[in-house]
Tab-separated table of C-alpha atoms in Angstrom:
chain	number	residue	atom	x	y	z
A	1	MET	CA	0.006	0.025	0.023
A	2	SER	CA	1.495	3.348	-0.998
A	3	ALA	CA	1.417	6.436	1.198
A	4	LEU	CA	-1.422	7.773	-0.924
A	5	GLN	CA	-3.515	4.678	-0.238
A	6	ARG	CA	-3.066	4.651	3.557
A	7	PRO	CA	-6.187	5.614	5.498
A	8	ARG	CA	-6.058	9.174	6.696
A	9	SER	CA	-6.345	8.090	10.349
A	10	MET	CA	-3.109	6.112	10.042
A	11	MET	CA	-1.312	9.112	8.610
A	12	LEU	CA	-2.628	11.349	11.388
A	13	ALA	CA	-1.584	8.886	14.077
A	14	GLY	CA	1.937	8.784	12.636
A	15	ALA	CA	2.095	12.539	12.469
A	16	PHE	CA	0.851	12.758	16.056
A	17	ALA	CA	3.519	10.182	17.232
A	18	LEU	CA	6.202	12.292	15.551
A	19	LEU	CA	5.052	15.446	17.153
A	20	ALA	CA	4.727	13.716	20.588
A	21	LEU	CA	8.264	12.281	20.515
A	22	PRO	CA	10.184	15.434	21.406
A	23	TRP	CA	7.902	16.096	24.373
A	24	ALA	CA	8.382	12.452	25.597
A	25	LEU	CA	12.104	12.730	25.320
A	26	LEU	CA	12.084	16.071	27.177
A	27	ALA	CA	9.951	14.550	30.034
A	28	ALA	CA	12.321	11.531	30.254
A	29	LYS	CA	15.338	13.876	30.498
A	30	GLU	CA	13.752	15.922	33.251
A	31	ALA	CA	12.873	12.740	35.167
A	32	ALA	CA	16.465	11.577	34.857
A	33	LYS	CA	17.618	14.917	36.288
A	34	GLU	CA	15.423	14.494	39.368
A	35	LYS	CA	17.068	11.103	40.000
A	36	GLU	CA	20.489	12.640	40.433
A	37	LEU	CA	22.014	12.227	43.807
A	38	ALA	CA	21.956	15.261	46.099
A	39	PRO	CA	25.326	17.146	46.177
A	40	VAL	CA	27.738	15.982	48.807
A	41	PRO	CA	28.097	18.541	51.617
A	42	ALA	CA	31.414	20.358	51.696
A	43	GLN	CA	32.380	18.813	55.101
A	44	VAL	CA	31.819	15.312	53.787
A	45	GLN	CA	33.576	16.033	50.514
A	46	GLN	CA	36.682	17.280	52.407
A	47	LEU	CA	36.697	13.886	54.268
A	48	PHE	CA	36.422	12.082	50.900
A	49	ASN	CA	39.303	14.121	49.589
A	50	CYS	CA	41.558	12.604	52.271
A	51	ARG	CA	41.615	9.321	50.303
A	52	ALA	CA	43.638	11.072	47.645
A	53	VAL	CA	46.571	11.878	50.028
A	54	ALA	CA	49.392	9.484	48.959
A	55	ASN	CA	51.423	9.677	52.221
A	56	GLY	CA	50.022	7.278	54.885
A	57	ASP	CA	50.800	9.640	57.744
A	58	GLY	CA	49.407	12.630	55.787
A	59	ARG	CA	46.231	10.662	54.901
A	60	LEU	CA	45.714	9.676	58.606
A	61	ALA	CA	46.262	13.205	59.687
A	62	CYS	CA	43.755	14.410	57.057
A	63	PHE	CA	41.202	11.892	58.128
A	64	ASP	CA	41.641	12.785	61.824
A	65	ARG	CA	41.330	16.483	61.083
A	66	GLU	CA	38.216	16.152	58.802
A	67	VAL	CA	36.425	13.674	61.135
A	68	ALA	CA	36.949	16.134	63.982
A	69	ALA	CA	35.576	18.978	61.873
A	70	LEU	CA	32.655	16.762	60.821
A	71	GLN	CA	31.846	15.898	64.387
A	72	GLN	CA	32.031	19.556	65.388
A	73	ALA	CA	29.655	20.449	62.578
A	74	GLN	CA	27.307	17.765	63.747
A	75	VAL	CA	27.346	18.997	67.352
A	76	ALA	CA	26.670	22.567	66.089
A	77	ARG	CA	23.846	21.193	63.934
A	78	ASP	CA	25.485	22.556	60.822
A	79	ILE	CA	25.170	19.063	59.271
A	80	LEU	CA	22.759	16.260	60.042
A	81	PHE	CA	23.088	12.507	59.352
A	82	VAL	CA	20.029	10.510	58.533
A	83	ASP	CA	20.059	6.809	57.864
A	84	ARG	CA	17.564	4.988	55.601
A	85	VAL	CA	15.457	3.713	58.578
A	86	SER	CA	15.152	7.244	60.106
A	87	ALA	CA	14.313	8.677	56.638
A	88	GLN	CA	11.542	6.087	56.117
A	89	LYS	CA	10.221	6.753	59.611
A	90	ALA	CA	10.147	10.500	58.794
A	91	ARG	CA	8.355	9.895	55.468
A	92	ARG	CA	5.819	7.737	57.257
A	93	GLY	CA	5.193	10.445	59.784
A	94	LEU	CA	4.610	12.993	57.020
A	95	PHE	CA	2.331	10.680	55.046
A	96	GLY	CA	-0.774	12.529	53.827
A	97	LEU	CA	0.549	16.059	54.416
A	98	ASP	CA	0.659	18.219	51.302
A	99	LEU	CA	4.399	19.172	51.403
A	100	PRO	CA	6.799	19.905	48.569
A	101	ASP	CA	9.325	17.204	47.876
A	102	PHE	CA	12.815	18.572	48.716
A	103	ASN	CA	14.422	15.164	48.352
A	104	ILE	CA	15.895	15.408	51.842
A	105	PHE	CA	14.911	11.871	52.693
A	106	GLY	CA	16.542	10.090	49.778
A	107	ASP	CA	15.099	8.825	46.512
A	108	GLY	CA	11.362	9.468	46.537
A	109	ASP	CA	10.557	6.562	44.318
A	110	VAL	CA	12.534	3.951	46.314
A	111	ASP	CA	11.296	5.012	49.762
A	112	LYS	CA	7.919	6.390	48.825
A	113	VAL	CA	5.252	5.528	51.408
A	114	GLU	CA	2.088	4.226	49.679
A	115	SER	CA	0.096	3.352	52.687
A	116	VAL	CA	0.236	3.356	56.550
A	117	GLU	CA	-1.235	1.055	59.049
A	118	THR	CA	-2.070	2.400	62.531
A	119	SER	CA	-4.916	2.319	65.002
A	120	VAL	CA	-7.642	4.674	66.168
A	121	ALA	CA	-6.880	6.741	69.251
A	122	SER	CA	-10.193	8.664	69.172
A	123	ALA	CA	-12.947	9.585	66.779
A	124	SER	CA	-15.632	12.217	66.723
A	125	PRO	CA	-18.452	12.972	64.370
A	126	THR	CA	-18.204	16.103	62.093
A	127	ALA	CA	-20.999	18.451	61.255
A	128	ASP	CA	-21.538	16.888	57.791
A	129	GLY	CA	-21.997	13.391	59.099
A	130	GLY	CA	-18.448	12.180	58.644
A	131	TYR	CA	-15.707	11.533	61.183
A	132	ARG	CA	-12.584	13.214	62.436
A	133	ILE	CA	-10.236	10.369	63.464
A	134	ALA	CA	-7.129	10.815	65.616
A	135	MET	CA	-4.630	7.973	65.165
A	136	ALA	CA	-2.254	6.405	67.572
A	137	ASP	CA	0.699	7.891	65.582
A	138	GLY	CA	-0.660	11.422	66.331
A	139	SER	CA	-2.043	12.160	62.837
A	140	VAL	CA	-5.616	13.396	62.443
A	141	TRP	CA	-7.664	12.528	59.315
A	142	VAL	CA	-11.048	13.901	58.318
A	143	GLN	CA	-13.621	12.181	56.114
A	144	ILE	CA	-14.322	14.181	52.972
A	145	ASP	CA	-16.880	11.945	51.145
A	146	SER	CA	-20.509	11.297	52.017
A	147	LYS	CA	-20.295	7.519	52.636
A	148	ARG	CA	-21.734	6.359	55.888
A	149	MET	CA	-19.775	4.058	58.100
A	150	PRO	CA	-22.035	1.387	59.598
A	151	LEU	CA	-20.203	1.527	62.870
A	152	ALA	CA	-18.373	4.474	64.471
A	153	PRO	CA	-14.585	4.098	64.753
A	154	ARG	CA	-13.514	3.005	68.208
A	155	PRO	CA	-10.179	3.387	69.984
A	156	GLY	CA	-7.875	0.490	69.212
A	157	GLN	CA	-9.435	-0.497	65.908
A	158	LYS	CA	-6.911	-1.090	63.157
A	159	ILE	CA	-6.801	1.380	60.213
A	160	ARG	CA	-5.118	1.289	56.790
A	161	ILE	CA	-4.751	4.456	54.907
A	162	LYS	CA	-3.475	4.419	51.306
A	163	ALA	CA	-2.911	7.033	48.666
A	164	ALA	CA	-5.691	7.665	46.218
A	165	SER	CA	-5.885	10.116	43.261
A	166	LEU	CA	-5.632	13.899	43.218
A	167	GLY	CA	-3.949	14.033	46.653
A	168	THR	CA	-6.628	12.274	48.543
A	169	TYR	CA	-6.440	9.095	50.583
A	170	PHE	CA	-8.594	6.049	51.300
A	171	LEU	CA	-9.098	4.926	54.884
A	172	SER	CA	-10.272	1.436	55.611
A	173	LEU	CA	-11.307	0.537	59.153
A	174	GLU	CA	-10.552	-3.130	59.958
A	175	GLY	CA	-10.889	-4.178	56.292
A	176	ARG	CA	-14.366	-2.490	55.754
A	177	PRO	CA	-15.080	-0.556	52.603
A	178	SER	CA	-12.914	2.547	52.307
A	179	ILE	CA	-13.867	6.186	52.875
A	180	ARG	CA	-12.035	9.148	51.323
A	181	VAL	CA	-10.060	11.224	53.737
A	182	ARG	CA	-7.595	14.091	53.973
A	183	ARG	CA	-4.987	14.624	56.679
A	184	GLU	CA	-5.703	17.561	58.928
A	185	ARG	CA	-2.550	17.334	60.967
């Protein structure tokens, strides 16, 4: 079949694909930029630079000097160290809050929290017939849909909250059907 005999829809689809390709490549390039490691703090880089000192005594003196400076910076809170477990705990504590991603807790895709499981500390009805539920972890969630829960949440009941679309979340009380919620604090 020659180009003149192809259906018009096939030619339009091909043209659309060619027009969309640069945008897709640009989006991929931007996504790759976001995956770059955060810059190494100057104090840590100076410690790393000690490895390049050829003389053994000089290298040891360099390491001693830079570790002391790093320890001093930590005591002064000029630099903070966070391990993966602490970063995951912090991410979990911030789950549901609408905060910008500064990439201070590591790679967002690898450590992203998709859901949390906790228990009810207290619950109270809201004016619109929903619930405001305080969790054992200190977070407070408010029902934003009109679904009725057959039984009121009680302290100690297990809750699972998972990310939904458009910045909202689903809360399931002990495996019952989910309600849509937002985090209040």
